[in-house]
């Protein structure tokens, strides 16, 4: 079965530094998402992306966050100046149809020190 | 506000017994409903979905879920639990035709199947 791949699996950074989390969604999918999960708890929506633009974002997704699909295959999440509270597992997901099931990557564990 | 509730943080069940993991939602209209499972250090995996039609939907690994519109519930069930079913289960909804592509997840229920 096709997979969503995320790199790196773990990222450690200092507070205030920029990080870029990378994702390769399934090739024929059209809808892309970032979610995060803190300490194995609730999965929180960050942003959805369709037709090369953000379709919706949450209140968590402030000016420090941005997403990009630079080359038609990668989908990146950038945090410009990381905070301690950004420490979480970040999941990328994609779907072919916005109403259909999501395919999740295995996540990037971000630790901000 | 739109929300999903999973009232039990943890459900314990003996192997071979039936299991139920509860989910209720508060979303206007007729939402799309999903169950996902998460194993340790893994991403979420799709189990099943309800969009329309028969209220009882069957999914992966012998799981099924029952949609109850009047109670706004979508409980996950399995007739006979396995130890390997032990994992974190998430209910999710996607509001229909609302212009949003956001899926709303519940807080998760940890299922522990005891041998």
PDB file of C-alpha atoms in Angstrom:
ATOM      1  CA  UNK A   1       0.000   0.000   0.000  1.00  0.00           C
ATOM      2  CA  UNK A   2       1.325   3.489  -0.760  1.00  0.00           C
ATOM      3  CA  UNK A   3       2.695   5.437   2.186  1.00  0.00           C
ATOM      4  CA  UNK A   4       3.159   8.975   3.378  1.00  0.00           C
ATOM      5  CA  UNK A   5       6.795   9.437   4.352  1.00  0.00           C
ATOM      6  CA  UNK A   6       8.126  11.982   6.810  1.00  0.00           C
ATOM      7  CA  UNK A   7      11.652  13.092   7.543  1.00  0.00           C
ATOM      8  CA  UNK A   8      13.347  13.340   9.913  1.00  0.00           C
ATOM      9  CA  UNK A   9      11.836  10.955  12.429  1.00  0.00           C
ATOM     10  CA  UNK A  10      13.348  12.985  15.266  1.00  0.00           C
ATOM     11  CA  UNK A  11      14.402  16.618  15.342  1.00  0.00           C
ATOM     12  CA  UNK A  12      16.034  18.363  18.272  1.00  0.00           C
ATOM     13  CA  UNK A  13      16.417  22.118  18.133  1.00  0.00           C
ATOM     14  CA  UNK A  14      17.131  25.074  20.343  1.00  0.00           C
ATOM     15  CA  UNK A  15      14.398  27.529  21.211  1.00  0.00           C
ATOM     16  CA  UNK A  16      14.264  30.325  18.667  1.00  0.00           C
ATOM     17  CA  UNK A  17      15.679  28.253  15.840  1.00  0.00           C
ATOM     18  CA  UNK A  18      13.908  27.532  12.580  1.00  0.00           C
ATOM     19  CA  UNK A  19      12.903  23.987  11.706  1.00  0.00           C
ATOM     20  CA  UNK A  20      11.522  22.461   8.542  1.00  0.00           C
ATOM     21  CA  UNK A  21       9.608  19.224   8.712  1.00  0.00           C
ATOM     22  CA  UNK A  22       9.339  17.349   5.454  1.00  0.00           C
ATOM     23  CA  UNK A  23       6.677  15.089   4.053  1.00  0.00           C
ATOM     24  CA  UNK A  24       6.141  13.233   0.819  1.00  0.00           C
ATOM     25  CA  UNK A  25       2.409  12.585   0.437  1.00  0.00           C
ATOM     26  CA  UNK A  26       0.988   9.796  -1.673  1.00  0.00           C
ATOM     27  CA  UNK A  27       1.545  10.742  -5.289  1.00  0.00           C
ATOM     28  CA  UNK A  28      -2.014  11.084  -6.595  1.00  0.00           C
ATOM     29  CA  UNK A  29      -3.414  12.729  -3.480  1.00  0.00           C
ATOM     30  CA  UNK A  30      -4.733  16.260  -3.667  1.00  0.00           C
ATOM     31  CA  UNK A  31      -5.339  17.269  -0.048  1.00  0.00           C
ATOM     32  CA  UNK A  32      -2.578  17.676   2.479  1.00  0.00           C
ATOM     33  CA  UNK A  33      -2.601  18.219   6.213  1.00  0.00           C
ATOM     34  CA  UNK A  34      -0.417  18.782   9.216  1.00  0.00           C
ATOM     35  CA  UNK A  35      -1.513  17.625  12.652  1.00  0.00           C
ATOM     36  CA  UNK A  36       0.354  17.472  15.908  1.00  0.00           C
ATOM     37  CA  UNK A  37       0.101  15.314  18.988  1.00  0.00           C
ATOM     38  CA  UNK A  38       1.553  16.177  22.366  1.00  0.00           C
ATOM     39  CA  UNK A  39       2.678  13.313  24.594  1.00  0.00           C
ATOM     40  CA  UNK A  40       0.459  10.717  22.914  1.00  0.00           C
ATOM     41  CA  UNK A  41      -2.666  12.671  23.642  1.00  0.00           C
ATOM     42  CA  UNK A  42      -5.123  14.577  21.487  1.00  0.00           C
ATOM     43  CA  UNK A  43      -4.422  14.917  17.789  1.00  0.00           C
ATOM     44  CA  UNK A  44      -4.680  18.613  16.929  1.00  0.00           C
ATOM     45  CA  UNK A  45      -5.341  20.029  13.493  1.00  0.00           C
ATOM     46  CA  UNK A  46      -2.847  22.603  12.275  1.00  0.00           C
ATOM     47  CA  UNK A  47      -3.489  23.261   8.598  1.00  0.00           C
ATOM     48  CA  UNK A  48      -5.000  21.870   5.416  1.00  0.00           C
ATOM     49  CA  UNK A  49      -3.674  22.570   1.937  1.00  0.00           C
ATOM     50  CA  UNK A  50      -5.347  22.124  -1.426  1.00  0.00           C
ATOM     51  CA  UNK A  51      -4.723  23.458  -4.903  1.00  0.00           C
ATOM     52  CA  UNK A  52      -1.479  25.069  -3.783  1.00  0.00           C
ATOM     53  CA  UNK A  53      -2.979  27.133  -1.040  1.00  0.00           C
ATOM     54  CA  UNK A  54      -4.051  26.857   2.563  1.00  0.00           C
ATOM     55  CA  UNK A  55      -7.706  25.864   2.772  1.00  0.00           C
ATOM     56  CA  UNK A  56      -7.996  26.096   6.530  1.00  0.00           C
ATOM     57  CA  UNK A  57      -5.777  26.663   9.537  1.00  0.00           C
ATOM     58  CA  UNK A  58      -6.249  26.454  13.276  1.00  0.00           C
ATOM     59  CA  UNK A  59      -5.518  29.030  15.918  1.00  0.00           C
ATOM     60  CA  UNK A  60      -2.305  27.129  16.657  1.00  0.00           C
ATOM     61  CA  UNK A  61      -1.062  27.897  13.146  1.00  0.00           C
ATOM     62  CA  UNK A  62       0.101  31.428  13.773  1.00  0.00           C
ATOM     63  CA  UNK A  63       2.581  33.607  11.887  1.00  0.00           C
ATOM     64  CA  UNK A  64       5.453  31.413  13.034  1.00  0.00           C
ATOM     65  CA  UNK A  65       4.150  28.545  10.939  1.00  0.00           C
ATOM     66  CA  UNK A  66       4.108  28.173   7.184  1.00  0.00           C
ATOM     67  CA  UNK A  67       3.573  25.385   4.692  1.00  0.00           C
ATOM     68  CA  UNK A  68       4.817  24.888   1.198  1.00  0.00           C
ATOM     69  CA  UNK A  69       4.582  22.398  -1.627  1.00  0.00           C
ATOM     70  CA  UNK A  70       7.647  23.475  -3.521  1.00  0.00           C
ATOM     71  CA  UNK A  71       7.986  20.841  -6.209  1.00  0.00           C
ATOM     72  CA  UNK A  72       4.780  18.879  -6.573  1.00  0.00           C
ATOM     73  CA  UNK A  73       5.935  16.023  -4.390  1.00  0.00           C
ATOM     74  CA  UNK A  74       7.170  17.429  -1.086  1.00  0.00           C
ATOM     75  CA  UNK A  75       4.992  19.142   1.500  1.00  0.00           C
ATOM     76  CA  UNK A  76       6.839  21.032   4.210  1.00  0.00           C
ATOM     77  CA  UNK A  77       5.981  22.634   7.523  1.00  0.00           C
ATOM     78  CA  UNK A  78       8.267  25.427   8.682  1.00  0.00           C
ATOM     79  CA  UNK A  79       8.375  26.842  12.173  1.00  0.00           C
ATOM     80  CA  UNK A  80      10.337  30.095  12.024  1.00  0.00           C
ATOM     81  CA  UNK A  81      11.228  30.576  15.680  1.00  0.00           C
ATOM     82  CA  UNK A  82      10.521  27.529  17.770  1.00  0.00           C
ATOM     83  CA  UNK A  83       9.130  27.700  21.286  1.00  0.00           C
ATOM     84  CA  UNK A  84       9.282  25.121  24.042  1.00  0.00           C
ATOM     85  CA  UNK A  85       5.571  24.458  23.619  1.00  0.00           C
ATOM     86  CA  UNK A  86       6.102  23.482  19.984  1.00  0.00           C
ATOM     87  CA  UNK A  87       7.573  20.215  21.220  1.00  0.00           C
ATOM     88  CA  UNK A  88       5.260  17.523  19.866  1.00  0.00           C
ATOM     89  CA  UNK A  89       4.888  14.752  17.347  1.00  0.00           C
ATOM     90  CA  UNK A  90       4.005  16.301  13.993  1.00  0.00           C
ATOM     91  CA  UNK A  91       2.048  14.192  11.548  1.00  0.00           C
ATOM     92  CA  UNK A  92       1.625  14.816   7.865  1.00  0.00           C
ATOM     93  CA  UNK A  93      -1.440  13.353   6.181  1.00  0.00           C
ATOM     94  CA  UNK A  94      -2.894  13.263   2.716  1.00  0.00           C
ATOM     95  CA  UNK A  95      -6.077  12.205   0.984  1.00  0.00           C
ATOM     96  CA  UNK A  96      -7.250  11.902  -2.594  1.00  0.00           C
ATOM     97  CA  UNK A  97     -10.659  13.265  -1.839  1.00  0.00           C
ATOM     98  CA  UNK A  98     -11.141  15.764   0.977  1.00  0.00           C
ATOM     99  CA  UNK A  99     -13.915  13.656   2.459  1.00  0.00           C
ATOM    100  CA  UNK A 100     -12.112  10.379   2.315  1.00  0.00           C
ATOM    101  CA  UNK A 101      -9.828   8.710   4.776  1.00  0.00           C
ATOM    102  CA  UNK A 102      -6.530  10.264   5.668  1.00  0.00           C
ATOM    103  CA  UNK A 103      -3.229   8.507   5.191  1.00  0.00           C
ATOM    104  CA  UNK A 104      -0.799   9.491   7.933  1.00  0.00           C
ATOM    105  CA  UNK A 105       2.937   9.446   7.982  1.00  0.00           C
ATOM    106  CA  UNK A 106       4.756   7.986  10.983  1.00  0.00           C
ATOM    107  CA  UNK A 107       5.535  11.450  12.296  1.00  0.00           C
ATOM    108  CA  UNK A 108       8.426  13.687  13.258  1.00  0.00           C
ATOM    109  CA  UNK A 109       9.112  14.022  16.963  1.00  0.00           C
ATOM    110  CA  UNK A 110      10.174  17.625  17.501  1.00  0.00           C
ATOM    111  CA  UNK A 111      11.956  18.467  20.732  1.00  0.00           C
ATOM    112  CA  UNK A 112      12.617  22.134  21.469  1.00  0.00           C
ATOM    113  CA  UNK A 113      15.211  22.700  24.195  1.00  0.00           C
TER     114      UNK A 113
ATOM    115  CA  UNK B   1     -18.572  24.541  18.584  1.00  0.00           C
ATOM    116  CA  UNK B   2     -17.830  21.368  16.696  1.00  0.00           C
ATOM    117  CA  UNK B   3     -16.374  18.635  18.852  1.00  0.00           C
ATOM    118  CA  UNK B   4     -15.801  14.947  19.313  1.00  0.00           C
ATOM    119  CA  UNK B   5     -15.925  13.260  22.689  1.00  0.00           C
ATOM    120  CA  UNK B   6     -14.418   9.987  23.738  1.00  0.00           C
ATOM    121  CA  UNK B   7     -15.587   9.698  27.322  1.00  0.00           C
ATOM    122  CA  UNK B   8     -13.238   6.880  28.376  1.00  0.00           C
ATOM    123  CA  UNK B   9      -9.507   7.456  28.645  1.00  0.00           C
ATOM    124  CA  UNK B  10      -8.935   3.723  28.895  1.00  0.00           C
ATOM    125  CA  UNK B  11     -10.934   0.579  28.271  1.00  0.00           C
ATOM    126  CA  UNK B  12      -9.816  -2.771  29.649  1.00  0.00           C
ATOM    127  CA  UNK B  13     -11.233  -5.991  28.277  1.00  0.00           C
ATOM    128  CA  UNK B  14     -10.300  -9.639  28.529  1.00  0.00           C
ATOM    129  CA  UNK B  15      -9.131 -11.409  25.411  1.00  0.00           C
ATOM    130  CA  UNK B  16     -12.037 -13.088  23.639  1.00  0.00           C
ATOM    131  CA  UNK B  17     -14.620 -10.739  25.114  1.00  0.00           C
ATOM    132  CA  UNK B  18     -16.490  -8.144  23.062  1.00  0.00           C
ATOM    133  CA  UNK B  19     -15.219  -4.596  23.205  1.00  0.00           C
ATOM    134  CA  UNK B  20     -16.800  -1.204  22.744  1.00  0.00           C
ATOM    135  CA  UNK B  21     -15.021   2.131  22.480  1.00  0.00           C
ATOM    136  CA  UNK B  22     -17.396   5.066  22.697  1.00  0.00           C
ATOM    137  CA  UNK B  23     -17.549   8.214  20.596  1.00  0.00           C
ATOM    138  CA  UNK B  24     -20.084  11.025  20.430  1.00  0.00           C
ATOM    139  CA  UNK B  25     -19.942  14.114  18.294  1.00  0.00           C
ATOM    140  CA  UNK B  26     -21.371  17.577  18.083  1.00  0.00           C
ATOM    141  CA  UNK B  27     -21.335  18.672  14.460  1.00  0.00           C
ATOM    142  CA  UNK B  28     -24.073  20.252  12.412  1.00  0.00           C
ATOM    143  CA  UNK B  29     -25.421  18.390   9.437  1.00  0.00           C
ATOM    144  CA  UNK B  30     -24.414  14.877   8.530  1.00  0.00           C
ATOM    145  CA  UNK B  31     -20.702  14.492   9.156  1.00  0.00           C
ATOM    146  CA  UNK B  32     -18.321  11.910   7.833  1.00  0.00           C
ATOM    147  CA  UNK B  33     -17.208   9.720  10.735  1.00  0.00           C
ATOM    148  CA  UNK B  34     -13.977   7.788  11.122  1.00  0.00           C
ATOM    149  CA  UNK B  35     -12.043   5.577  13.467  1.00  0.00           C
ATOM    150  CA  UNK B  36      -8.254   5.483  13.495  1.00  0.00           C
ATOM    151  CA  UNK B  37      -5.850   3.340  15.504  1.00  0.00           C
ATOM    152  CA  UNK B  38      -2.378   4.281  16.681  1.00  0.00           C
ATOM    153  CA  UNK B  39       0.224   1.766  17.732  1.00  0.00           C
ATOM    154  CA  UNK B  40       3.256   2.902  19.751  1.00  0.00           C
ATOM    155  CA  UNK B  41       5.627   5.176  17.812  1.00  0.00           C
ATOM    156  CA  UNK B  42       3.483   4.955  14.701  1.00  0.00           C
ATOM    157  CA  UNK B  43       1.170   7.235  12.766  1.00  0.00           C
ATOM    158  CA  UNK B  44      -2.574   6.856  12.793  1.00  0.00           C
ATOM    159  CA  UNK B  45      -4.029   4.079  10.680  1.00  0.00           C
ATOM    160  CA  UNK B  46      -7.499   4.148   9.178  1.00  0.00           C
ATOM    161  CA  UNK B  47      -9.921   1.537  10.512  1.00  0.00           C
ATOM    162  CA  UNK B  48     -13.302   2.428   9.074  1.00  0.00           C
ATOM    163  CA  UNK B  49     -15.598   5.239   8.018  1.00  0.00           C
ATOM    164  CA  UNK B  50     -19.248   6.135   7.802  1.00  0.00           C
ATOM    165  CA  UNK B  51     -20.473   8.547   5.175  1.00  0.00           C
ATOM    166  CA  UNK B  52     -23.962   7.356   4.349  1.00  0.00           C
ATOM    167  CA  UNK B  53     -26.025   4.190   4.115  1.00  0.00           C
ATOM    168  CA  UNK B  54     -26.123   1.264   6.506  1.00  0.00           C
ATOM    169  CA  UNK B  55     -25.649   2.355  10.109  1.00  0.00           C
ATOM    170  CA  UNK B  56     -23.329  -0.568  10.819  1.00  0.00           C
ATOM    171  CA  UNK B  57     -20.036  -0.286   9.003  1.00  0.00           C
ATOM    172  CA  UNK B  58     -17.314  -2.890   8.931  1.00  0.00           C
ATOM    173  CA  UNK B  59     -13.643  -2.120   8.803  1.00  0.00           C
ATOM    174  CA  UNK B  60     -10.183  -3.528   9.174  1.00  0.00           C
ATOM    175  CA  UNK B  61      -9.097  -6.224  11.631  1.00  0.00           C
ATOM    176  CA  UNK B  62     -12.666  -7.300  12.417  1.00  0.00           C
ATOM    177  CA  UNK B  63     -13.735  -3.944  13.812  1.00  0.00           C
ATOM    178  CA  UNK B  64     -17.130  -2.429  13.161  1.00  0.00           C
ATOM    179  CA  UNK B  65     -18.887   0.744  14.206  1.00  0.00           C
ATOM    180  CA  UNK B  66     -22.488   1.696  14.654  1.00  0.00           C
ATOM    181  CA  UNK B  67     -23.761   5.113  13.652  1.00  0.00           C
ATOM    182  CA  UNK B  68     -26.663   6.401  15.718  1.00  0.00           C
ATOM    183  CA  UNK B  69     -27.957   9.706  14.437  1.00  0.00           C
ATOM    184  CA  UNK B  70     -30.396  10.372  17.272  1.00  0.00           C
ATOM    185  CA  UNK B  71     -27.678   9.869  19.870  1.00  0.00           C
ATOM    186  CA  UNK B  72     -24.975  11.435  17.673  1.00  0.00           C
ATOM    187  CA  UNK B  73     -22.746   8.481  18.452  1.00  0.00           C
ATOM    188  CA  UNK B  74     -20.358   6.307  16.501  1.00  0.00           C
ATOM    189  CA  UNK B  75     -19.164   3.562  18.828  1.00  0.00           C
ATOM    190  CA  UNK B  76     -16.414   1.182  17.779  1.00  0.00           C
ATOM    191  CA  UNK B  77     -17.001  -2.502  18.428  1.00  0.00           C
ATOM    192  CA  UNK B  78     -15.415  -5.872  18.003  1.00  0.00           C
ATOM    193  CA  UNK B  79     -17.068  -9.187  18.897  1.00  0.00           C
ATOM    194  CA  UNK B  80     -13.921 -10.856  20.220  1.00  0.00           C
ATOM    195  CA  UNK B  81     -10.907  -8.840  21.374  1.00  0.00           C
ATOM    196  CA  UNK B  82      -7.313  -9.847  20.736  1.00  0.00           C
ATOM    197  CA  UNK B  83      -4.265  -8.866  22.763  1.00  0.00           C
ATOM    198  CA  UNK B  84      -2.877  -7.352  19.558  1.00  0.00           C
ATOM    199  CA  UNK B  85      -5.816  -4.910  19.485  1.00  0.00           C
ATOM    200  CA  UNK B  86      -4.225  -3.062  22.395  1.00  0.00           C
ATOM    201  CA  UNK B  87      -3.577   0.443  21.080  1.00  0.00           C
ATOM    202  CA  UNK B  88      -4.809   4.025  21.133  1.00  0.00           C
ATOM    203  CA  UNK B  89      -8.064   4.577  19.246  1.00  0.00           C
ATOM    204  CA  UNK B  90      -9.234   7.899  17.867  1.00  0.00           C
ATOM    205  CA  UNK B  91     -12.655   8.877  16.636  1.00  0.00           C
ATOM    206  CA  UNK B  92     -12.753  11.655  14.054  1.00  0.00           C
ATOM    207  CA  UNK B  93     -15.352  13.672  12.184  1.00  0.00           C
ATOM    208  CA  UNK B  94     -15.219  15.746   9.058  1.00  0.00           C
ATOM    209  CA  UNK B  95     -18.036  18.254   8.760  1.00  0.00           C
ATOM    210  CA  UNK B  96     -19.734  17.774   5.388  1.00  0.00           C
ATOM    211  CA  UNK B  97     -19.785  20.346   2.641  1.00  0.00           C
ATOM    212  CA  UNK B  98     -18.902  23.075   5.038  1.00  0.00           C
ATOM    213  CA  UNK B  99     -15.947  24.313   3.068  1.00  0.00           C
ATOM    214  CA  UNK B 100     -13.578  22.960   5.634  1.00  0.00           C
ATOM    215  CA  UNK B 101     -11.177  20.143   5.064  1.00  0.00           C
ATOM    216  CA  UNK B 102     -10.416  19.832   8.738  1.00  0.00           C
ATOM    217  CA  UNK B 103     -10.877  16.561  10.524  1.00  0.00           C
ATOM    218  CA  UNK B 104     -11.699  16.888  14.212  1.00  0.00           C
ATOM    219  CA  UNK B 105     -10.234  14.175  16.415  1.00  0.00           C
ATOM    220  CA  UNK B 106     -11.333  13.025  19.820  1.00  0.00           C
ATOM    221  CA  UNK B 107      -8.909  12.774  22.709  1.00  0.00           C
ATOM    222  CA  UNK B 108      -8.320   9.084  22.176  1.00  0.00           C
ATOM    223  CA  UNK B 109      -9.140   5.948  24.152  1.00  0.00           C
ATOM    224  CA  UNK B 110      -6.446   3.525  25.167  1.00  0.00           C
ATOM    225  CA  UNK B 111      -7.625  -0.041  24.728  1.00  0.00           C
ATOM    226  CA  UNK B 112      -5.925  -2.674  26.802  1.00  0.00           C
ATOM    227  CA  UNK B 113      -6.760  -6.290  26.052  1.00  0.00           C
ATOM    228  CA  UNK B 114      -5.717  -8.621  28.836  1.00  0.00           C
ATOM    229  CA  UNK B 115      -4.617 -12.176  28.142  1.00  0.00           C
TER     230      UNK B 115
END
